[in-house]
Short mmCIF file of C-alpha atoms and ligand atoms in Angstrom, two decimals:
data_model
loop_
_atom_site.label_atom_id
_atom_site.label_comp_id
_atom_site.label_asym_id
_atom_site.label_seq_id
_atom_site.Cartn_x
_atom_site.Cartn_y
_atom_site.Cartn_z
CA UNK Y 1 129.47 -125.87 -22.88
CA UNK Y 2 126.49 -124.35 -24.60
CA UNK Y 3 124.91 -123.25 -27.83
CA UNK Y 4 124.98 -119.46 -28.06
CA UNK Y 5 121.38 -119.37 -29.32
CA UNK Y 6 120.34 -120.98 -26.02
CA UNK Y 7 122.49 -118.59 -23.97
CA UNK Y 8 120.92 -115.58 -25.70
CA UNK Y 9 117.44 -116.97 -25.14
CA UNK Y 10 118.17 -117.29 -21.41
CA UNK Y 11 119.97 -114.06 -20.56
CA UNK Y 12 122.13 -111.17 -21.78
CA UNK Y 13 125.54 -112.38 -22.96
CA UNK Y 14 128.99 -110.88 -22.38
CA UNK Y 15 131.66 -112.24 -24.70
CA UNK Y 16 135.24 -111.68 -25.80
CA UNK Y 17 136.96 -112.00 -29.16
CA UNK Y 18 140.54 -113.17 -29.70
CA UNK Y 19 142.72 -113.72 -32.74
CA UNK Y 20 144.91 -116.80 -33.16
CA UNK Y 21 148.50 -115.97 -32.14
CA UNK Y 22 151.30 -116.24 -34.69
CA UNK Y 23 154.29 -116.68 -32.39
CA UNK Y 24 155.13 -118.52 -29.19
CA UNK Y 25 155.32 -115.18 -27.35
CA UNK Y 26 151.90 -114.12 -28.65
CA UNK Y 27 150.55 -117.49 -27.58
CA UNK Y 28 151.78 -116.90 -24.05
CA UNK Y 29 150.11 -113.47 -24.06
CA UNK Y 30 146.81 -115.00 -25.14
CA UNK Y 31 147.04 -117.73 -22.49
CA UNK Y 32 147.64 -115.04 -19.88
CA UNK Y 33 144.74 -112.93 -21.19
CA UNK Y 34 142.32 -115.87 -21.13
CA UNK Y 35 143.42 -116.70 -17.58
CA UNK Y 36 142.73 -113.09 -16.55
CA UNK Y 37 139.35 -112.95 -18.29
CA UNK Y 38 138.05 -116.38 -17.21
CA UNK Y 39 137.05 -115.10 -13.72
CA UNK Y 40 134.68 -112.64 -15.47
CA UNK Y 41 132.71 -115.75 -16.47
CA UNK Y 42 132.14 -114.72 -20.10
CA UNK Y 43 129.11 -116.27 -21.79
CA UNK Y 44 131.41 -117.29 -24.65
CA UNK Y 45 134.63 -116.34 -26.40
CA UNK Y 46 135.28 -116.31 -30.13
CA UNK Y 47 138.40 -116.79 -32.23
CA UNK Y 48 138.88 -115.07 -35.59
CA UNK Y 49 139.76 -116.81 -38.86
CA UNK Y 50 142.23 -115.50 -41.45
CA UNK Y 51 140.30 -114.92 -44.68
CA UNK Y 52 140.98 -117.60 -47.28
CA UNK Y 53 142.15 -120.04 -44.60
CA UNK Y 54 145.44 -118.39 -43.60
CA UNK Y 55 144.85 -119.25 -39.91
CA UNK Y 56 142.86 -122.44 -40.48
CA UNK Y 57 144.92 -124.67 -38.16
CA UNK Y 58 145.68 -121.96 -35.60
CA UNK Y 59 142.04 -120.91 -35.24
CA UNK Y 60 141.03 -124.54 -34.80
CA UNK Y 61 143.77 -125.14 -32.22
CA UNK Y 62 142.81 -122.13 -30.06
CA UNK Y 63 139.08 -122.95 -30.22
CA UNK Y 64 139.69 -126.64 -29.42
CA UNK Y 65 142.05 -125.65 -26.56
CA UNK Y 66 139.43 -123.33 -25.01
CA UNK Y 67 136.83 -126.12 -25.35
CA UNK Y 68 139.09 -128.72 -23.71
CA UNK Y 69 141.08 -126.75 -21.15
CA UNK Y 70 138.69 -124.08 -19.84
CA UNK Y 71 135.10 -123.83 -18.64
CA UNK Y 72 134.32 -121.21 -21.32
CA UNK Y 73 132.09 -121.85 -24.34
CA UNK Y 74 134.05 -121.18 -27.56
CA UNK Y 75 132.84 -120.04 -30.98
CA UNK Y 76 134.93 -120.45 -34.13
CA UNK Y 77 134.84 -117.74 -36.82
CA UNK Y 78 134.83 -119.20 -40.34
CA UNK Y 79 134.99 -117.27 -43.61
CA UNK Y 80 133.85 -118.85 -46.86
CA UNK Y 81 135.38 -116.82 -49.70
CA UNK Y 82 138.44 -118.70 -51.01
CA UNK Y 83 137.19 -122.09 -49.82
CA UNK Y 84 135.65 -124.99 -51.69
CA UNK Y 85 132.82 -127.00 -50.09
CA UNK Y 86 134.98 -130.01 -49.26
CA UNK Y 87 137.37 -127.82 -47.20
CA UNK Y 88 134.49 -126.27 -45.28
CA UNK Y 89 133.05 -129.73 -44.67
CA UNK Y 90 136.37 -130.93 -43.26
CA UNK Y 91 136.73 -127.88 -41.00
CA UNK Y 92 133.19 -128.33 -39.65
CA UNK Y 93 133.75 -132.08 -39.10
CA UNK Y 94 136.85 -131.27 -37.05
CA UNK Y 95 134.94 -128.74 -34.91
CA UNK Y 96 132.09 -131.17 -34.34
CA UNK Y 97 134.57 -133.87 -33.28
CA UNK Y 98 136.24 -131.40 -30.88
CA UNK Y 99 132.85 -130.71 -29.24
CA UNK Y 100 132.60 -127.15 -30.58
CA UNK Y 101 128.97 -126.08 -30.92
CA UNK Y 102 129.13 -122.50 -32.23
CA UNK Y 103 130.22 -121.10 -35.59
CA UNK Y 104 130.27 -117.47 -36.75
CA UNK Y 105 129.62 -117.81 -40.49
CA UNK Y 106 131.30 -114.99 -42.42
CA UNK Y 107 131.84 -113.94 -46.01
CA UNK Y 108 135.41 -112.78 -45.58
CA UNK Y 109 137.23 -110.58 -48.05
CA UNK Y 110 138.95 -111.38 -51.34
CA UNK Y 111 142.76 -110.97 -51.22
CA UNK Y 112 144.05 -107.51 -52.21
CA UNK Y 113 146.15 -109.08 -54.96
CA UNK Y 114 143.90 -111.09 -57.35
CA UNK Y 115 146.92 -113.37 -57.98
CA UNK Y 116 146.45 -114.65 -54.39
CA UNK Y 117 142.82 -115.66 -55.04
CA UNK Y 118 141.99 -119.30 -54.27
CA UNK Y 119 139.25 -121.43 -55.84
CA UNK Y 120 135.94 -120.65 -54.13
CA UNK Y 121 132.52 -122.27 -54.05
CA UNK Y 122 131.12 -119.33 -52.08
CA UNK Y 123 130.34 -115.67 -52.72
CA UNK Y 124 128.35 -114.70 -49.58
CA UNK Y 125 128.08 -115.67 -45.94
CA UNK Y 126 124.47 -116.82 -46.33
CA UNK Y 127 125.72 -119.75 -48.44
CA UNK Y 128 128.03 -120.79 -45.59
CA UNK Y 129 125.17 -120.58 -43.07
CA UNK Y 130 123.31 -123.21 -45.11
CA UNK Y 131 126.33 -125.54 -45.13
CA UNK Y 132 126.99 -125.10 -41.39
CA UNK Y 133 123.33 -125.92 -40.69
CA UNK Y 134 123.59 -129.04 -42.86
CA UNK Y 135 126.80 -130.16 -41.12
CA UNK Y 136 125.41 -130.58 -37.61
CA UNK Y 137 123.72 -129.09 -34.60
CA UNK Y 138 125.81 -125.91 -34.57
CA UNK Y 139 124.44 -122.64 -33.31
CA UNK Y 140 125.17 -120.20 -36.14
CA UNK Y 141 125.97 -116.51 -35.86
CA UNK Y 142 126.57 -113.97 -38.64
CA UNK Y 143 128.10 -110.50 -38.99
CA UNK Y 144 126.07 -107.28 -39.01
CA UNK Y 145 127.38 -103.89 -40.07
CA UNK Y 146 125.56 -101.03 -38.26
CA UNK Y 147 127.16 -98.40 -40.52
CA UNK Y 148 126.57 -100.51 -43.65
CA UNK Y 149 129.04 -102.95 -45.18
CA UNK Y 150 131.51 -101.08 -47.43
CA UNK Y 151 130.50 -103.25 -50.44
CA UNK Y 152 126.75 -102.70 -50.01
CA UNK Y 153 125.27 -100.66 -52.88
CA UNK Y 154 122.71 -98.99 -50.58
CA UNK Y 155 121.44 -98.95 -47.00
CA UNK Y 156 118.22 -100.71 -48.06
CA UNK Y 157 120.12 -103.45 -49.85
CA UNK Y 158 122.45 -103.96 -46.86
CA UNK Y 159 119.54 -104.34 -44.47
CA UNK Y 160 117.56 -106.61 -46.80
CA UNK Y 161 120.57 -108.94 -47.25
CA UNK Y 162 121.21 -108.93 -43.51
CA UNK Y 163 117.57 -109.75 -42.70
CA UNK Y 164 117.71 -112.64 -45.21
CA UNK Y 165 120.91 -113.93 -43.61
CA UNK Y 166 119.54 -113.58 -40.08
CA UNK Y 167 116.38 -115.44 -41.06
CA UNK Y 168 118.50 -118.60 -41.48
CA UNK Y 169 121.02 -117.90 -38.68
CA UNK Y 170 120.50 -117.73 -34.90
CA UNK Y 171 122.02 -114.36 -34.05
CA UNK Y 172 124.33 -111.62 -35.30
CA UNK Y 173 127.34 -109.83 -33.85
CA UNK Y 174 127.99 -106.32 -35.10
CA UNK Y 175 131.08 -104.68 -36.46
CA UNK Y 176 132.31 -102.18 -33.87
CA UNK Y 177 130.87 -98.65 -33.77
CA UNK Y 178 131.28 -95.73 -31.38
CA UNK Y 179 127.79 -94.21 -31.05
CA UNK Y 180 124.69 -96.01 -29.79
CA UNK Y 181 122.52 -94.38 -32.50
CA UNK Y 182 124.08 -96.67 -35.14
CA UNK Y 183 122.93 -99.75 -33.21
CA UNK Y 184 119.46 -98.36 -32.51
CA UNK Y 185 118.92 -97.47 -36.17
CA UNK Y 186 120.09 -100.95 -37.25
CA UNK Y 187 117.62 -102.57 -34.86
CA UNK Y 188 114.75 -100.35 -36.06
CA UNK Y 189 115.56 -101.15 -39.69
CA UNK Y 190 115.70 -104.90 -39.02
CA UNK Y 191 112.43 -104.75 -37.07
CA UNK Y 192 110.80 -102.96 -40.03
CA UNK Y 193 111.83 -105.97 -42.14
CA UNK Y 194 110.25 -108.35 -39.62
CA UNK Y 195 113.58 -109.53 -38.22
CA UNK Y 196 113.69 -110.03 -34.45
CA UNK Y 197 116.77 -112.27 -34.05
CA UNK Y 198 119.22 -111.13 -31.34
CA UNK Y 199 121.97 -108.75 -32.48
CA UNK Y 200 124.93 -108.62 -30.10
CA UNK Y 201 126.80 -105.30 -30.08
CA UNK Y 202 130.53 -105.36 -30.90
CA UNK Y 203 132.65 -103.10 -28.68
CA UNK Y 204 136.15 -101.91 -29.55
CA UNK Y 205 137.76 -99.88 -26.75
CA UNK Y 206 140.33 -97.49 -28.23
CA UNK Y 207 143.65 -98.41 -26.64
CA UNK Y 208 145.80 -97.32 -29.59
CA UNK Y 209 144.33 -94.50 -31.64
CA UNK Y 210 146.18 -95.09 -34.93
CA UNK Y 211 145.42 -98.81 -34.89
CA UNK Y 212 141.69 -98.42 -34.17
CA UNK Y 213 141.30 -95.54 -36.64
CA UNK Y 214 142.85 -97.73 -39.35
CA UNK Y 215 140.54 -100.64 -38.48
CA UNK Y 216 137.53 -98.30 -38.44
CA UNK Y 217 138.27 -96.94 -41.89
CA UNK Y 218 138.64 -100.50 -43.29
CA UNK Y 219 135.37 -101.68 -41.76
CA UNK Y 220 133.30 -98.60 -42.63
CA UNK Y 221 132.89 -97.40 -39.02
CA UNK Y 222 132.97 -93.62 -38.54
CA UNK Y 223 135.53 -92.37 -36.00
CA UNK Y 224 133.49 -89.52 -34.45
CA UNK Y 225 134.89 -86.00 -34.08
CA UNK Y 226 134.02 -85.89 -30.36
CA UNK Y 227 136.07 -89.03 -29.72
CA UNK Y 228 138.99 -87.69 -31.77
CA UNK Y 229 138.81 -84.41 -29.78
CA UNK Y 230 138.83 -86.26 -26.45
CA UNK Y 231 141.85 -88.26 -27.59
CA UNK Y 232 143.59 -85.14 -28.95
CA UNK Y 233 143.30 -83.54 -25.52
CA UNK Y 234 145.58 -86.16 -23.91
CA UNK Y 235 149.20 -87.05 -24.57
CA UNK Y 236 150.43 -90.25 -22.96
CA UNK Y 237 149.49 -93.74 -24.18
CA UNK Y 238 148.11 -94.39 -20.68
CA UNK Y 239 145.76 -91.37 -20.96
CA UNK Y 240 144.68 -92.45 -24.46
CA UNK Y 241 143.76 -95.84 -23.03
CA UNK Y 242 141.82 -94.19 -20.18
CA UNK Y 243 139.83 -92.00 -22.62
CA UNK Y 244 139.17 -95.06 -24.80
CA UNK Y 245 137.96 -97.11 -21.84
CA UNK Y 246 135.72 -94.25 -20.63
CA UNK Y 247 134.16 -93.83 -24.09
CA UNK Y 248 133.58 -97.59 -24.44
CA UNK Y 249 132.06 -97.73 -20.95
CA UNK Y 250 129.61 -94.94 -21.84
CA UNK Y 251 128.66 -96.78 -25.05
CA UNK Y 252 128.15 -100.07 -23.17
CA UNK Y 253 125.96 -98.33 -20.57
CA UNK Y 254 123.82 -96.82 -23.37
CA UNK Y 255 123.53 -100.21 -25.09
CA UNK Y 256 122.55 -101.99 -21.88
CA UNK Y 257 119.96 -99.28 -21.16
CA UNK Y 258 118.62 -99.73 -24.71
CA UNK Y 259 118.19 -103.48 -24.12
CA UNK Y 260 121.01 -104.90 -26.28
CA UNK Y 261 120.93 -108.70 -25.84
CA UNK Y 262 124.71 -108.95 -25.52
CA UNK Y 263 128.04 -107.12 -25.59
CA UNK Y 264 130.97 -108.63 -27.51
CA UNK Y 265 134.38 -107.13 -26.74
CA UNK Y 266 137.09 -107.02 -29.39
CA UNK Y 267 139.96 -107.61 -26.95
CA UNK Y 268 142.92 -107.63 -29.39
CA UNK Y 269 144.16 -110.43 -27.09
CA UNK Y 270 144.57 -108.11 -24.07
CA UNK Y 271 142.47 -108.14 -20.92
CA UNK Y 272 143.03 -104.79 -19.20
CA UNK Y 273 140.56 -102.58 -21.09
CA UNK Y 274 137.79 -105.18 -20.89
CA UNK Y 275 138.33 -105.68 -17.17
CA UNK Y 276 138.26 -101.92 -16.58
CA UNK Y 277 135.01 -101.53 -18.53
CA UNK Y 278 133.47 -104.42 -16.55
CA UNK Y 279 134.45 -102.74 -13.29
CA UNK Y 280 133.13 -99.32 -14.42
CA UNK Y 281 129.80 -100.89 -15.45
CA UNK Y 282 129.52 -102.58 -12.07
CA UNK Y 283 129.63 -106.06 -13.60
CA UNK Y 284 131.19 -108.82 -11.45
CA UNK Y 285 134.98 -108.95 -11.89
P1 FAD Q 301 128.23 -111.14 -46.37
O1 FAD Q 301 127.05 -111.41 -45.51
O2 FAD Q 301 128.51 -112.09 -47.49
O3 FAD Q 301 128.05 -109.65 -46.93
C1 FAD Q 301 129.08 -109.01 -47.68
C2 FAD Q 301 128.45 -108.01 -48.65
O4 FAD Q 301 127.69 -108.73 -49.63
C3 FAD Q 301 127.45 -107.04 -48.01
O5 FAD Q 301 127.52 -105.83 -48.69
C4 FAD Q 301 126.10 -107.72 -48.24
O6 FAD Q 301 125.02 -106.79 -48.22
C5 FAD Q 301 126.32 -108.30 -49.60
N1 FAD Q 301 125.51 -109.52 -49.85
C6 FAD Q 301 125.23 -110.50 -48.96
N2 FAD Q 301 124.51 -111.48 -49.54
C7 FAD Q 301 124.35 -111.09 -50.84
C8 FAD Q 301 123.71 -111.69 -51.98
N3 FAD Q 301 123.08 -112.87 -51.90
N4 FAD Q 301 123.77 -111.01 -53.17
C9 FAD Q 301 124.38 -109.79 -53.28
N5 FAD Q 301 124.99 -109.20 -52.22
C10 FAD Q 301 124.98 -109.84 -51.03
N6 FAD Q 301 136.75 -111.37 -41.34
C11 FAD Q 301 137.69 -112.35 -41.35
O7 FAD Q 301 138.40 -112.50 -42.34
N7 FAD Q 301 137.87 -113.18 -40.27
C12 FAD Q 301 137.11 -113.07 -39.16
O8 FAD Q 301 137.29 -113.84 -38.21
C13 FAD Q 301 136.11 -112.03 -39.10
N8 FAD Q 301 135.33 -111.89 -38.02
C14 FAD Q 301 134.34 -110.94 -38.03
C15 FAD Q 301 133.50 -110.84 -36.92
C16 FAD Q 301 132.49 -109.89 -36.89
C17 FAD Q 301 131.58 -109.79 -35.67
C18 FAD Q 301 132.31 -109.01 -37.99
C19 FAD Q 301 131.24 -107.95 -37.96
C20 FAD Q 301 133.15 -109.09 -39.11
C21 FAD Q 301 134.16 -110.07 -39.14
N9 FAD Q 301 135.00 -110.22 -40.24
C22 FAD Q 301 135.97 -111.21 -40.25
C23 FAD Q 301 134.90 -109.32 -41.40
C24 FAD Q 301 133.99 -109.89 -42.52
O9 FAD Q 301 134.52 -111.07 -43.05
C25 FAD Q 301 133.94 -108.79 -43.59
O10 FAD Q 301 133.22 -107.67 -43.11
C26 FAD Q 301 133.39 -109.23 -44.93
O11 FAD Q 301 133.70 -108.20 -45.89
C27 FAD Q 301 131.89 -109.41 -44.96
O12 FAD Q 301 131.50 -110.43 -44.18
P2 FAD Q 301 129.94 -110.78 -43.99
O13 FAD Q 301 129.91 -112.05 -43.26
O14 FAD Q 301 129.19 -109.63 -43.50
O15 FAD Q 301 129.57 -111.05 -45.56
#
C-alpha cells in the first residue's frame, strides 16, 4: 500500500475510479471488474462518495475491501457539505483503522431539494483538507475543474481558489474533459499562480453517448462538436463504444506527450473500455 503523493513523486500514475454498488448484482459486477483490472497493476483505485453521506457505509466497505483483499492501493472520496465535524472525524478514524492512506477531499453538492439539506459544518473542500490533515498521515487529493466549476463566478476566481486548495493538498484529479487544450490551459494558469502540485487528468471514455453527455452538462464539461459528429456517424452501441475508446485513446496519448503526471479513468464500474485504451496506448495489459 502507498501514499499517492509518494507514488506521484516516483512515477506517472494510472488509476481507476469506481462507485459503490447498490445491489448484490452490481457488487458482483464490480468484483468482476476489479479482478479484470488488477492485472493492469493500477497505481491506485478510488471509490466515490454519495454527497451528504448517502453512500457512507458502502464507500467505506468497498475501500476497506480493496485494502484488505487486493494488492491495489485504494483512495476514498469524501465530500464535506452536509456533514458535521464529528461525522467526518468518525469516517476518517475508520479509514485510518482500516489502513487506508489516501483521501480525495471534496466539497460535494447541496441536495436539489433544500428540504433534504443536512446540518453542515463545511462550505468548501479546502476546509475538509484541513481536517483530513489534522486526522492523520493521509495523502490528500482534491478536485480540479479544467473547464471551470459551474459555481465559480469567474475563471480567475476558480483558479485562485484551486491554487489555494492545492497549496494545502498533495495533488488534484480533474473533472473529465475531451480536449487536451483544457488541461494545458489549466496547468499554465496554475503555474502562473505559482502552483506546481501534480494534477492528474480524469478520462471518461464515451461508452454511452446520452449518459456521458448528461454527466458532461452537469459538470460543466463541453461535449465537442467533432466528437458528436464522430458519434453521429455510427449506429450500433458497439460502434459508439469503439469511437469513444478511440477518442479517449487520442486524448490520453496527447496528455502523456504533454507530460501529465497521471491518468485517472472514470470506469463506471466496467473494465472493457479501460483495457482497450491501455492496449491501444501500448501500456502493459
Ligand atoms: P470546492 O473546492 O469547495 O469548490 C466548489 C466551488 O466553490 C468552486 O466554484 C470554487 O471555486 C468555489 N470555492 C472554493 N473555495 C471557496 C472559498 N473559500 N470561498 C468561495 N468560493 C470557494 N462528488 C460527489 O458527490 N462524490 C464524489 O465522490 C465525487 N468525486 C469527484 C471526483 C473528482 C475527480 C471530481 C473532479 C469531482 C468529484 N465530485 C464528487 C464532484 C464534486 O463534489 C463537485 O464538483 C462539487 O460541486 C465541487 O467539489 P470541489 O471539491 O471542487 O469543491
